[in-house]
Coordinates of C-alpha atoms and ligand atoms in Angstrom, one line a residue:
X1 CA 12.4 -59.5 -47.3
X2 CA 14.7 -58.2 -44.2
X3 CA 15.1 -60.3 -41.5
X4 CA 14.8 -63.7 -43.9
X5 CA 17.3 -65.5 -45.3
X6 CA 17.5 -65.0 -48.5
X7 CA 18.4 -67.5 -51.5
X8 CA 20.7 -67.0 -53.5
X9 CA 22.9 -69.2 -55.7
X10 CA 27.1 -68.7 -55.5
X11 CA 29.1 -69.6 -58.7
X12 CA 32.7 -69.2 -57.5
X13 CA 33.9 -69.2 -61.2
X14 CA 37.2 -69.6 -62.3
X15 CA 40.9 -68.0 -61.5
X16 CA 40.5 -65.2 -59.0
X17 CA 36.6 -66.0 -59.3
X18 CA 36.5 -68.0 -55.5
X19 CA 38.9 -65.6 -53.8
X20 CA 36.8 -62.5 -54.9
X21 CA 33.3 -64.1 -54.0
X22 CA 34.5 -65.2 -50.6
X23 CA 35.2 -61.7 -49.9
X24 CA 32.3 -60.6 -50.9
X25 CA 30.3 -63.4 -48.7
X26 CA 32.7 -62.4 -45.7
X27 CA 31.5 -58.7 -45.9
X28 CA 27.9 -59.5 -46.4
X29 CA 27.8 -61.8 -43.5
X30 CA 29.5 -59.5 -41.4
X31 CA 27.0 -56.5 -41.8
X32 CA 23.9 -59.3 -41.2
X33 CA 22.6 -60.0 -44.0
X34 CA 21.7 -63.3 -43.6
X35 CA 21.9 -65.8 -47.1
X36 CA 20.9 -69.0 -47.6
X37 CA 23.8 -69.3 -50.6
X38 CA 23.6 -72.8 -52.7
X39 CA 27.0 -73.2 -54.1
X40 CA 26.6 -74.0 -58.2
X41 CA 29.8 -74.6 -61.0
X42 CA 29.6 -73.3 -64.4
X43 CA 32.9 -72.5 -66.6
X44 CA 36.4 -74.3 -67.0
X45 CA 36.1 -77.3 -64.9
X46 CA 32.4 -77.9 -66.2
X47 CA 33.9 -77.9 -69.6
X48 CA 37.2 -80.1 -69.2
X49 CA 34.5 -82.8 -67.9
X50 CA 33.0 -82.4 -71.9
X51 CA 29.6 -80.1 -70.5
X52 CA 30.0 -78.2 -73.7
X53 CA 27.8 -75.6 -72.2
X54 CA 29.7 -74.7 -68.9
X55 CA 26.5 -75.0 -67.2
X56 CA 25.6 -77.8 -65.6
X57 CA 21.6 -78.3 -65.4
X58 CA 22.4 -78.7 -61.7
X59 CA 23.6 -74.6 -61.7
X60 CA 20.6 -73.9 -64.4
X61 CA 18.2 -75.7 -61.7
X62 CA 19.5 -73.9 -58.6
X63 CA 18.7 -70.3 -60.9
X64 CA 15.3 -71.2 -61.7
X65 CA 15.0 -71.8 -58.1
X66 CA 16.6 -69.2 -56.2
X67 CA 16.5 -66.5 -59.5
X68 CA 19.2 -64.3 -58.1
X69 CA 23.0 -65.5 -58.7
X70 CA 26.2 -64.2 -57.6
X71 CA 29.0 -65.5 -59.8
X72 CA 32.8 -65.0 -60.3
X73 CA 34.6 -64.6 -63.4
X74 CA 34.0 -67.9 -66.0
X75 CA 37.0 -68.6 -68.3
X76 CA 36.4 -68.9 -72.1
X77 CA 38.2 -71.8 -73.6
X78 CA 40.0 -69.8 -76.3
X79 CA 40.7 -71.9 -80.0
X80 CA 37.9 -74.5 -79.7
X81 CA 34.2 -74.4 -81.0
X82 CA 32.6 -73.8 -77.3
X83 CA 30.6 -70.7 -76.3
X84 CA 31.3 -68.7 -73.6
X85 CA 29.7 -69.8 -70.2
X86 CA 28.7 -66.1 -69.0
X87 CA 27.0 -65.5 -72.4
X88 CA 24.9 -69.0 -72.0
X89 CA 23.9 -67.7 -68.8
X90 CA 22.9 -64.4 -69.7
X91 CA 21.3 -65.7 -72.4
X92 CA 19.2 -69.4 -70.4
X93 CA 18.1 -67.0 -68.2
X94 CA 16.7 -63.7 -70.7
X95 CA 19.2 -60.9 -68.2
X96 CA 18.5 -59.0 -71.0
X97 CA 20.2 -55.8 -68.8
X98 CA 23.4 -55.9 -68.2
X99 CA 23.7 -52.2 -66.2
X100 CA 27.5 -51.2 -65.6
X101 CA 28.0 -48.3 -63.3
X102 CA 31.2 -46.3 -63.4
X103 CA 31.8 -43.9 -61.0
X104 CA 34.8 -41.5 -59.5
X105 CA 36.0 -43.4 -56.1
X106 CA 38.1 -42.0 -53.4
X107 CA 41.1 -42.5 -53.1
X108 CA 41.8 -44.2 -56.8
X109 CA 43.7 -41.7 -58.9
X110 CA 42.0 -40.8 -62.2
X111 CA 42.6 -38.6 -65.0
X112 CA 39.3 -37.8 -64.5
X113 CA 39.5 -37.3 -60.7
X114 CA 37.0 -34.2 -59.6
X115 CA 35.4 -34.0 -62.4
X116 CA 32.6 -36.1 -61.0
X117 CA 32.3 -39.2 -63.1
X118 CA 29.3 -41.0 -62.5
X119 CA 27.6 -42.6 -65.2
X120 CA 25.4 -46.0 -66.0
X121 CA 26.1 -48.1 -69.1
X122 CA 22.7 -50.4 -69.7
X123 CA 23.8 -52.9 -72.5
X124 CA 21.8 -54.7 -74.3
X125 CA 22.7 -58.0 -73.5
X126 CA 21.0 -61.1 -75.1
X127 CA 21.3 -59.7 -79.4
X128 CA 23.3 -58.1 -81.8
X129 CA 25.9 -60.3 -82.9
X130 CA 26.0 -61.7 -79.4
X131 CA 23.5 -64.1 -80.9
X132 CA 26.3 -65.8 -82.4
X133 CA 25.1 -67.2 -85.4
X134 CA 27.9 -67.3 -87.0
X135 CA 28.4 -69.7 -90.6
X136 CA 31.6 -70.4 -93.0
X137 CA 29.7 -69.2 -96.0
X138 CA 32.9 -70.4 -98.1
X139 CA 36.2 -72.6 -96.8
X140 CA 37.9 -68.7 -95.9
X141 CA 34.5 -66.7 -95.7
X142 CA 33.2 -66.3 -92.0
X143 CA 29.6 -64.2 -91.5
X144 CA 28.0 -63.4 -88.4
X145 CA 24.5 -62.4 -88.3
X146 CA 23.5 -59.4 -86.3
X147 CA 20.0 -59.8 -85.1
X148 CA 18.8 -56.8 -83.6
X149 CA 14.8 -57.2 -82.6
X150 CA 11.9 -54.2 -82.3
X151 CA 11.4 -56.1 -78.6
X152 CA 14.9 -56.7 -77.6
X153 CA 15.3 -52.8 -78.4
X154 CA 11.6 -52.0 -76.5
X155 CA 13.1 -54.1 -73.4
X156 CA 16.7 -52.2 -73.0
X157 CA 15.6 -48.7 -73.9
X158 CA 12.8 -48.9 -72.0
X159 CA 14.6 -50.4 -68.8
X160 CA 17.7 -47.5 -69.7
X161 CA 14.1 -44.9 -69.4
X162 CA 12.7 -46.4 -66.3
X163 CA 15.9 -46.5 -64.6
X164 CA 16.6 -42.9 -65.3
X165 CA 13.5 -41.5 -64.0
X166 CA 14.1 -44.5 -60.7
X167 CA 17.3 -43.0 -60.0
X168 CA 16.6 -39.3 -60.6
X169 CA 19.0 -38.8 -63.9
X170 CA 18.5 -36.6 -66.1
X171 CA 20.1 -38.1 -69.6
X172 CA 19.9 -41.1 -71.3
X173 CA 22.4 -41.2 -74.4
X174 CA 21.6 -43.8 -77.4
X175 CA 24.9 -44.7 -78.5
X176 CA 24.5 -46.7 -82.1
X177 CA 26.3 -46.9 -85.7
X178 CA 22.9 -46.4 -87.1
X179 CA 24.8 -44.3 -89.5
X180 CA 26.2 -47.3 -91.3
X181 CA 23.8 -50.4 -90.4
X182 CA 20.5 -48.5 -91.6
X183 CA 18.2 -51.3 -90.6
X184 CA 20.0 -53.1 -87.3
X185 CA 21.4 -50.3 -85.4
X186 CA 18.7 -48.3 -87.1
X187 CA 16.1 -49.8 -85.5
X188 CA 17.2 -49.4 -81.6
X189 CA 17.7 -45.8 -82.4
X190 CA 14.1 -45.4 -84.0
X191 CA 13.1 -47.3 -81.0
X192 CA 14.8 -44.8 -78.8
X193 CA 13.2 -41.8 -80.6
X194 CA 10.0 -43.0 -80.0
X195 CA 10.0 -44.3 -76.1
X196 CA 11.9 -41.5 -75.7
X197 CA 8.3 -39.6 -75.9
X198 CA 6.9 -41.4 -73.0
X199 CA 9.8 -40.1 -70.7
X200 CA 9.6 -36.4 -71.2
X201 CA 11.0 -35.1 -68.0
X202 CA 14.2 -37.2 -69.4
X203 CA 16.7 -35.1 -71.9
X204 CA 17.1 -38.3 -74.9
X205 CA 19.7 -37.7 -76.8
X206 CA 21.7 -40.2 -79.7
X207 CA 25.1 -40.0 -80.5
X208 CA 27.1 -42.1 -82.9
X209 CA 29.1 -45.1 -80.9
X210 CA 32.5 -43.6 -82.0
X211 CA 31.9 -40.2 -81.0
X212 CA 30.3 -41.5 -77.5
X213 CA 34.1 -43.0 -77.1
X214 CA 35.5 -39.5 -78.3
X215 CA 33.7 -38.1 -75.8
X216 CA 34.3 -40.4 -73.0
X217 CA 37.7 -39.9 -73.1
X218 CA 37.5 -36.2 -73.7
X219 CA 34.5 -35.3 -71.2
X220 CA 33.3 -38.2 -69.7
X221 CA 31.3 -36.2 -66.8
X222 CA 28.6 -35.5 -69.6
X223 CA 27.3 -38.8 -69.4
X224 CA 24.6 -39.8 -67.6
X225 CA 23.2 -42.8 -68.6
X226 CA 23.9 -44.4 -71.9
X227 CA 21.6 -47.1 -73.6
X228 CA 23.5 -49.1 -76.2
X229 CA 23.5 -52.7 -78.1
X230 CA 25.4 -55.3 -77.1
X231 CA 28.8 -55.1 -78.7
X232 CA 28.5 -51.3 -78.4
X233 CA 27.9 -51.8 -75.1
X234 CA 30.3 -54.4 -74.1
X235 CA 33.7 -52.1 -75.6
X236 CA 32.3 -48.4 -74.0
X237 CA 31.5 -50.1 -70.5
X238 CA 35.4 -51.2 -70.5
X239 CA 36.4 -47.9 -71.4
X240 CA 34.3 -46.3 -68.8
X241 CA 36.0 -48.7 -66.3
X242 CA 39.4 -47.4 -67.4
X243 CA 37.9 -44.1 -66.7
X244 CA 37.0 -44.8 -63.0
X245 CA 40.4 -46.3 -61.9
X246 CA 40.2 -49.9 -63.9
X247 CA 38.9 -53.5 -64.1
X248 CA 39.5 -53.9 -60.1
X249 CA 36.5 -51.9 -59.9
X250 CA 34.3 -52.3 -62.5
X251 CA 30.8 -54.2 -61.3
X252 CA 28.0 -55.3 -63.1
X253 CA 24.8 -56.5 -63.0
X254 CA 23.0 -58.5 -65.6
X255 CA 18.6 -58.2 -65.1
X256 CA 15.9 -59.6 -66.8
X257 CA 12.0 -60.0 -65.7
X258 CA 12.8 -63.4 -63.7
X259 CA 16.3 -63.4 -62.9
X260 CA 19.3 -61.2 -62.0
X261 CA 23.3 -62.2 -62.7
X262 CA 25.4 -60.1 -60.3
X263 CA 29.4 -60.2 -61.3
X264 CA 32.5 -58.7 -61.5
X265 CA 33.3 -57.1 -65.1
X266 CA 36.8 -58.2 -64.9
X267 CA 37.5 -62.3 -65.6
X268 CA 39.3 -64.4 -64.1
X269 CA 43.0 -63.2 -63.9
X270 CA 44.5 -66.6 -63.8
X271 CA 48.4 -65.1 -63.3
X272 CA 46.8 -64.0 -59.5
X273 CA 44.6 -66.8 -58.8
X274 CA 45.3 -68.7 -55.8
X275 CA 48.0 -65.5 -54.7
X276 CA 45.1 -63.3 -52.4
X277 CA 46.4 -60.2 -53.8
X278 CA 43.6 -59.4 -56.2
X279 CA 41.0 -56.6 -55.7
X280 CA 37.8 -57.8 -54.6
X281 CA 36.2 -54.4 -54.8
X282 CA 34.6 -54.8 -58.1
X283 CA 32.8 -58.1 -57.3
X284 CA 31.8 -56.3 -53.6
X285 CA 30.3 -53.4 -55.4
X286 CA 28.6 -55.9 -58.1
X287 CA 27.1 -57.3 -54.4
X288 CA 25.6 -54.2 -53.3
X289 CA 23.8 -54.2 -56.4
X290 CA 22.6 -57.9 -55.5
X291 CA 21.6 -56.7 -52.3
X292 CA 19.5 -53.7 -53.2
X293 CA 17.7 -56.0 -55.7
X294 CA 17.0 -58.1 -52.9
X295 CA 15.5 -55.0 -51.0
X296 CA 18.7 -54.7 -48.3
X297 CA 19.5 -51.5 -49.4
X298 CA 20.2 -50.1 -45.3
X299 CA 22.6 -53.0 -45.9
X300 CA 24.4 -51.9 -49.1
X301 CA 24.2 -48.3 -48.0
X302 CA 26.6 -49.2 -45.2
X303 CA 28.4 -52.0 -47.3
X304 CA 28.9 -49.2 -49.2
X305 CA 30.3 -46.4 -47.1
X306 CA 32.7 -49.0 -45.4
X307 CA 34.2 -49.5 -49.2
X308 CA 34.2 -45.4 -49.7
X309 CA 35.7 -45.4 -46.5
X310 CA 38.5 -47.7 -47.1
X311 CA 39.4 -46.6 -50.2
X312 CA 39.8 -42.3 -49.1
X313 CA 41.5 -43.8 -46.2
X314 CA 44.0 -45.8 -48.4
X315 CA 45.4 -47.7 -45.3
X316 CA 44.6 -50.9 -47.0
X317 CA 45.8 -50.4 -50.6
X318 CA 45.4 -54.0 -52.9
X319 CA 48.7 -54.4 -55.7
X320 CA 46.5 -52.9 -58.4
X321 CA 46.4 -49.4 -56.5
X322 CA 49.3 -49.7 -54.9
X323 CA 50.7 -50.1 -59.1
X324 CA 48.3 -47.1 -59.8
X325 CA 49.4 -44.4 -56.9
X326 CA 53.2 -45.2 -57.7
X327 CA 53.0 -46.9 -53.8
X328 CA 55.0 -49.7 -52.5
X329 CA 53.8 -53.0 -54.5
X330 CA 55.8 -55.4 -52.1
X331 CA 53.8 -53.5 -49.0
X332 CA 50.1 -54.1 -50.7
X333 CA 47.2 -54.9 -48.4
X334 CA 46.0 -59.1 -49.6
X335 CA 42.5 -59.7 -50.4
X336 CA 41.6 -60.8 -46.9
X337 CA 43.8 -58.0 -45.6
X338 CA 41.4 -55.2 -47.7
X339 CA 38.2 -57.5 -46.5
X340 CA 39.1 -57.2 -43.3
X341 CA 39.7 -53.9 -43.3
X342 CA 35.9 -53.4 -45.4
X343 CA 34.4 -54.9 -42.7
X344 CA 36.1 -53.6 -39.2
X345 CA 34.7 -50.0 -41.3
X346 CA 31.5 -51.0 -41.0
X347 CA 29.4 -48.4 -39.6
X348 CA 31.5 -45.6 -40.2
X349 CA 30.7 -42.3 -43.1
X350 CA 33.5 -41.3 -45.9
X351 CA 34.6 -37.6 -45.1
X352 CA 35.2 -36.7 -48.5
X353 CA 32.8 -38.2 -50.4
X354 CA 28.8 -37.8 -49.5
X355 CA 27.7 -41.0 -47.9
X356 CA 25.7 -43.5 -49.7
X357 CA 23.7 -44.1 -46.5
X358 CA 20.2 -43.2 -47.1
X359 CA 20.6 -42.9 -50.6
X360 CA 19.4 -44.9 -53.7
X361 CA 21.7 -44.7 -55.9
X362 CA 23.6 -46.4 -58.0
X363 CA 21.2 -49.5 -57.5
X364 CA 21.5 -50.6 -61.4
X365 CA 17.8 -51.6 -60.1
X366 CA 14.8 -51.1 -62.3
X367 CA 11.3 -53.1 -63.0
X368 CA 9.5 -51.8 -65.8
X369 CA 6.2 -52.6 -66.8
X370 CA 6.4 -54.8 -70.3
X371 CA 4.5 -53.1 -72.4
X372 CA 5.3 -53.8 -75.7
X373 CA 4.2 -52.8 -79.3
X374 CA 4.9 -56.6 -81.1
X375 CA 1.7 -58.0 -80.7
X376 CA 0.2 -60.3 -83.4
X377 CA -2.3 -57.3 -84.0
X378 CA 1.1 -55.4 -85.4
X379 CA 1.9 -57.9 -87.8
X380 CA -1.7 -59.2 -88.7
X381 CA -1.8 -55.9 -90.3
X382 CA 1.8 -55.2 -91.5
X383 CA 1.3 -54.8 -95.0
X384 CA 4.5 -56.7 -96.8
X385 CA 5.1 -57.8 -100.1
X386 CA 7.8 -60.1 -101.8
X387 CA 9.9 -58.1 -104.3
X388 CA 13.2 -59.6 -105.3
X389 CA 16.1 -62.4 -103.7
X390 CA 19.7 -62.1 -102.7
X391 CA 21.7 -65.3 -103.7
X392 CA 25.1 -65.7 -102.2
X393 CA 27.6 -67.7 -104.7
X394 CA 30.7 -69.0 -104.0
X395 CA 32.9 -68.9 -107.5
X396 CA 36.6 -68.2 -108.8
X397 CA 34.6 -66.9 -112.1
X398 CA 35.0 -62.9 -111.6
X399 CA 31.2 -60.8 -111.7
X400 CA 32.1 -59.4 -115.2
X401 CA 31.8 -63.4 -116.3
X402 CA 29.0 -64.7 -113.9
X403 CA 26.7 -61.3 -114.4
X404 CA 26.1 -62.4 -118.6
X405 CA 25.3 -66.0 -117.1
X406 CA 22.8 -65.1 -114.6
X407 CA 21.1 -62.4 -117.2
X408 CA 20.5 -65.6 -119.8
X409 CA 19.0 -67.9 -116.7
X410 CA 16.5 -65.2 -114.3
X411 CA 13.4 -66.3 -116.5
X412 CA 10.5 -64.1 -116.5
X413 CA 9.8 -63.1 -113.4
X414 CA 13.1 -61.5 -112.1
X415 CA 16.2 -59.4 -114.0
X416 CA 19.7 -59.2 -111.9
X417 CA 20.3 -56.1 -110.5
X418 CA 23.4 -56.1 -109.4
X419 CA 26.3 -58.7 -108.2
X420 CA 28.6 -57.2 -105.1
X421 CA 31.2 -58.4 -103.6
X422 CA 31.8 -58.0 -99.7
X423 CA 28.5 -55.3 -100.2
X424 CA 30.1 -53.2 -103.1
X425 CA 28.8 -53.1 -106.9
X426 CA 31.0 -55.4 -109.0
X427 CA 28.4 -55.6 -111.5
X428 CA 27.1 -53.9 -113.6
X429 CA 31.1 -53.1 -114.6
X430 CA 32.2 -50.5 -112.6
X431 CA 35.6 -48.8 -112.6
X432 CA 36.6 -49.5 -109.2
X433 CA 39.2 -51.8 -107.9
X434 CA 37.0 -53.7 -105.4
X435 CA 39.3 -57.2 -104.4
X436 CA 37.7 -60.8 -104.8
X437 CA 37.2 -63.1 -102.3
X438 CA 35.3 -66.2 -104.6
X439 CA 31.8 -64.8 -102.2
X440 CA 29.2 -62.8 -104.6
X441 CA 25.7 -61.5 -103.9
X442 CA 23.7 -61.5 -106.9
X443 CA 20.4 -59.4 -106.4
X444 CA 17.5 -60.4 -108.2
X445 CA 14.3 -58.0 -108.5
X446 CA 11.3 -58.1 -110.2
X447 CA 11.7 -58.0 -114.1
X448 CA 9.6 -54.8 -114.2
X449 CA 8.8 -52.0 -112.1
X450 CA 6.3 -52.7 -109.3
X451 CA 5.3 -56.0 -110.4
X452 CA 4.5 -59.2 -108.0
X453 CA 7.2 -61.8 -107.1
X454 CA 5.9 -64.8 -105.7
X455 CA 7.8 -67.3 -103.4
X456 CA 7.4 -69.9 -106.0
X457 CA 9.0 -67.5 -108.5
X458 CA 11.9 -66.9 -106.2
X459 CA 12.7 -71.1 -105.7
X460 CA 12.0 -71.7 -109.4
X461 CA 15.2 -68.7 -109.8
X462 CA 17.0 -70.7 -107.2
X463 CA 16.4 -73.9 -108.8
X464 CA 18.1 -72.2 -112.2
X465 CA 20.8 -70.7 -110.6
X466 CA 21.6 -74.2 -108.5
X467 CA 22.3 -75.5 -112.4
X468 CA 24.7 -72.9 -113.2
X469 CA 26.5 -72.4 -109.7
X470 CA 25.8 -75.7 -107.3
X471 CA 28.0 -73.4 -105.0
X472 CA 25.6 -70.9 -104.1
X473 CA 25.7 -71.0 -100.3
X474 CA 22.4 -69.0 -98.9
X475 CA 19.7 -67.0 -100.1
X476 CA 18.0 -63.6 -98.3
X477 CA 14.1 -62.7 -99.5
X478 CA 14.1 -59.0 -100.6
X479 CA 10.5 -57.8 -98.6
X480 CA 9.3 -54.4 -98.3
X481 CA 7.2 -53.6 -95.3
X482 CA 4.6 -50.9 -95.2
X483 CA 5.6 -49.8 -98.1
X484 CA 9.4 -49.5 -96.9
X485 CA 12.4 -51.6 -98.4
X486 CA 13.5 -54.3 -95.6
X487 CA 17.0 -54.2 -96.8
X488 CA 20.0 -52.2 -98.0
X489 CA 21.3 -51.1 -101.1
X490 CA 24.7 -52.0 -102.3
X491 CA 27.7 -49.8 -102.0
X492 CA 28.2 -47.5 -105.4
X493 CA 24.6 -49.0 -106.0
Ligands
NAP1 P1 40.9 -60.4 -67.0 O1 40.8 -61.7 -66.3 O2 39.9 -59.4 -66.7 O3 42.4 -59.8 -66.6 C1 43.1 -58.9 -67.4 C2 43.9 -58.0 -66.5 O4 43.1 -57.0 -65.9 C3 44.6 -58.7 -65.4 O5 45.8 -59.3 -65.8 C4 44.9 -57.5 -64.4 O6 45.8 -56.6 -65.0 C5 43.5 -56.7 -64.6 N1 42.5 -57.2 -63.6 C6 41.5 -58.0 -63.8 N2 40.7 -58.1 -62.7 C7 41.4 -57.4 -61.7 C8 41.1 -57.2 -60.3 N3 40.0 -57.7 -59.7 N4 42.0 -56.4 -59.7 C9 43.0 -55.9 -60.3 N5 43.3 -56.0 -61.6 C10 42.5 -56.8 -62.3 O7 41.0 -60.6 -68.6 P2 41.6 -61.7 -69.5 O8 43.0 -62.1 -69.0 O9 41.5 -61.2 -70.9 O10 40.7 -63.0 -69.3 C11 41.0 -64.1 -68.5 C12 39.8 -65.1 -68.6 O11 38.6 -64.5 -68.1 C13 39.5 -65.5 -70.1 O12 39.2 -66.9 -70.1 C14 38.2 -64.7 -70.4 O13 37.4 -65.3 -71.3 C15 37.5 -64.6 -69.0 N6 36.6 -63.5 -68.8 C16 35.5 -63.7 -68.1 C17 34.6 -62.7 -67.8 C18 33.4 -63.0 -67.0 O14 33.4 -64.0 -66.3 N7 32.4 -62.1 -67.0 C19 34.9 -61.4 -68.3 C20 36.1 -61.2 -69.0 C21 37.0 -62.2 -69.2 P3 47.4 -56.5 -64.8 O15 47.9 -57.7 -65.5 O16 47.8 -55.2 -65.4 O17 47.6 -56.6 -63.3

């Protein structure tokens, strides 16, 4: 509420991470926003002390208090088996939104300058192969499972639609490889075709990921907003930072239902930690989105405007602009020197630019109403049968040997379909020249056409092909599901 403190908890991070978030603090206190901020670690330090997490349950107790965090970058230890300690975060606390807006600035030099850059990237942020189940399936074969969910999808798309309409846009772009991952990335964009009906005032369109970065480079003012899953999500929203002028000003904020994750995009920077030259701007703007979620938007709006102002102004230039506009590096404006500057602005309007005061926009702010279509009623009457098993095998004997060995042990019930290898037919022979890599999927169906497969018949098959190859490593269920296969076909199948 304005007027009350509010609670919020401060993770200074690593590298650049306490330099940035002071400045950030400095400017907030200066335009009287009064914060009760609780001071939490996560990241580097947490780990060296063998918190294989990075997050302390001290900083996890402090979130589920306060429920709003401002954090600066968190290193990722790089060659050991620990996870990063802004993905746990994300992830403890369901910020299943992580919104990126990149817009043109003032005064930071562009290719793109004038041509009015302003879109919203809205990640998907707690799937995809973020889930990071990842398994040696052999001693040299790595897999990572991509789990992409009906309600993961529901949540983002819908929050990318609710956000459009808050905010007054008139686009939201799906951006997916639904081309080539049928069922994953198939299923956010057949999510997105059909929310997309309950947002008609909204144009809903889906483009291919690889076009979307085509076009970003080539005409990135066509974007409005673009909904996307998470690795997707995480490559475009760095090239739409390149677009805007760079890392330095790049903010984010990560949202779910309970709690909200407001950071930089950039990490830590370690060669400028400790030197006050680096560019605080991103982690201020990733404030102003903390602060209109906290409903002290009069606040950001002039936060804001002293930032615009600064920045057409260009009499406080950090290193990174200075680098960018060709100016004198040696003659940069420090951190606290650009604060400073931030805050003795406060109060006054850009000239060039219209003024955020009064406006909205870009809050990255949305709170839809959950309303989803997963409910046990869905899947009490999903119809779904059983009809066939991948089994993965790890072997040096090549398919044209193993595919006569299955055919003499499936039994009854099943007959082999196919062996691949890396998702191509190498069995039945085929003319191709598809490499080995000792990794085989052999797919077993239903001996004939239509009939049952039970899941006794599938472990008894397992239990036979254990004998012949103790190396077989997992095993997938083939289901079909109201009447439609639940997985892929092979390559050349
Ligand atoms: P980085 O810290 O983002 O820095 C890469 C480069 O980007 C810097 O050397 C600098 O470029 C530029 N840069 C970054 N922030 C800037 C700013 N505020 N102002 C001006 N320029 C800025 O990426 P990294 O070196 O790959 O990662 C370092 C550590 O941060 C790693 O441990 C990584 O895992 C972590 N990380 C954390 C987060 C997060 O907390 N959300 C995000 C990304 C990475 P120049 O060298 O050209 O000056």
């Amino acid at each position: 509420m304005p007027g009350q403190p509010h609670r919020v908890t401060v993770i200074p991070g690593d590298g650049v991470g306490p330099e940035v978030v002071r400045s950030a603090q400095r400017i907030i206190a200066a335009a009287g926003v009064a914060i009760d901020w609780e001071t939490a670690e996560a990241g580097a330090e947490v780990f060296k002390r063998g918190d294989t997490s990075g997050v302390p349950q001290a900083t996890r107790d402090s979130i589920a208090r306060t429920r709003v965090v401002l954090k600066g970058p968190l290193e990722t230890p790089v060659g050991f088996g620990e996870k990063s300690a802004n993905v746990t975060l994300r992830k403890l606390f369901e910020t299943y939104a992580n919104v990126r807006p990149a817009r043109e600035l003032p005064g930071v030099p562009t290719r793109y300058a004038g041509e009015g850059v302003d879109m919203i990237i809205v990640r998907e942020n707690i799937e995809d192969l973020y889930a990071g189940i990842e398994h040696m399936q052999t001693a040299d074969v790595a897999q990572c499972l991509k789990i992409i969910t009906r309600k993961g999808s529901e949540k983002i798309i819908r929050y990318a639609f609710e956000l459009a309409r808050r905010e007054g846009r008139r686009k939201v772009t799906c951006a997916t490889k639904a081309n080539i991952m049928k069922l994953t990335e198939g299923l956010f964009k057949r999510v997105f075709e059909e929310l997309s009906a309950e947002y008609p005032e909204i144009v809903a369109e889906h483009l291919i990921i690889d076009n979307v970065a085509h076009q970003m480079a080539k005409d990135p003012a066509q974007f409005d907003i673009i909904v996307t899953t998470n690795l997707n999500g995480d490559i475009i929203s760095d090239l739409a930072s390149g677009l805007v002028g760079g890392l330095g000003f790049a903010p984010s904020g990560n949202y779910g239902d309970d709690v909200a994750i407001f950071e930089a995009v950039h990490g830590s920077a370690p060669k400028y930690a400790g030197k006050d030259v680096i560019n605080p701007t991103a982690l201020i703007l990733s404030s102003l989105m903390m602060l209109r979620h906290l409903d002290e938007s009069d606040a950001a709006d002039r936060i804001e405007d002293a930032v615009l102002v600064t920045l057409e102004e260009g009499r406080a230039v950090t290193q990174d602009l200075a680098r960018q506009t060709g100016g004198d590096v040696a003659r940069a404006a420090s951190t606290t020197g650009f604060t400073n500057t931030i805050i003795a602005n406060l109060g006054r309007q850009p000239a060039t630019v219209p003024p955020r005061h009064g406006s909205e926009r870009p809050s990255g702010e949305a709170r839809p109403r959950p309303r989803w279509t997963y409910g046990p009623e869905r899947y009490a009457s999903m119809e779904e049968e059983l009809v066939g098993a991948d089994i993965f095998i790890e072997s040096d004997d090549l398919p044209l040997m193993m595919g006569p060995k299955l055919e003499t042990l499936v039994g009854d019930a099943f007959r082999l379909l196919f062996i691949s290898s890396r998702g191509t037919v190498a069995y039945p022979g085929t003319s191709t020249a598809t490499d080995h890599v000792r990794h085989y999927r052999c797919r077993f169906v239903a001996a004939h056409e239509g009939a049952a497969v039970t899941d006794a018949d599938v472990r008894a098959l397992l239990g036979r092909v254990a004998v012949a190859y103790p190396s077989w490593n997992h095993v997938e269920k083939l289901r079909r599901y109201a009447g439609e296969d639940g997985f892929t076909k092979a390559q050349g199948q």
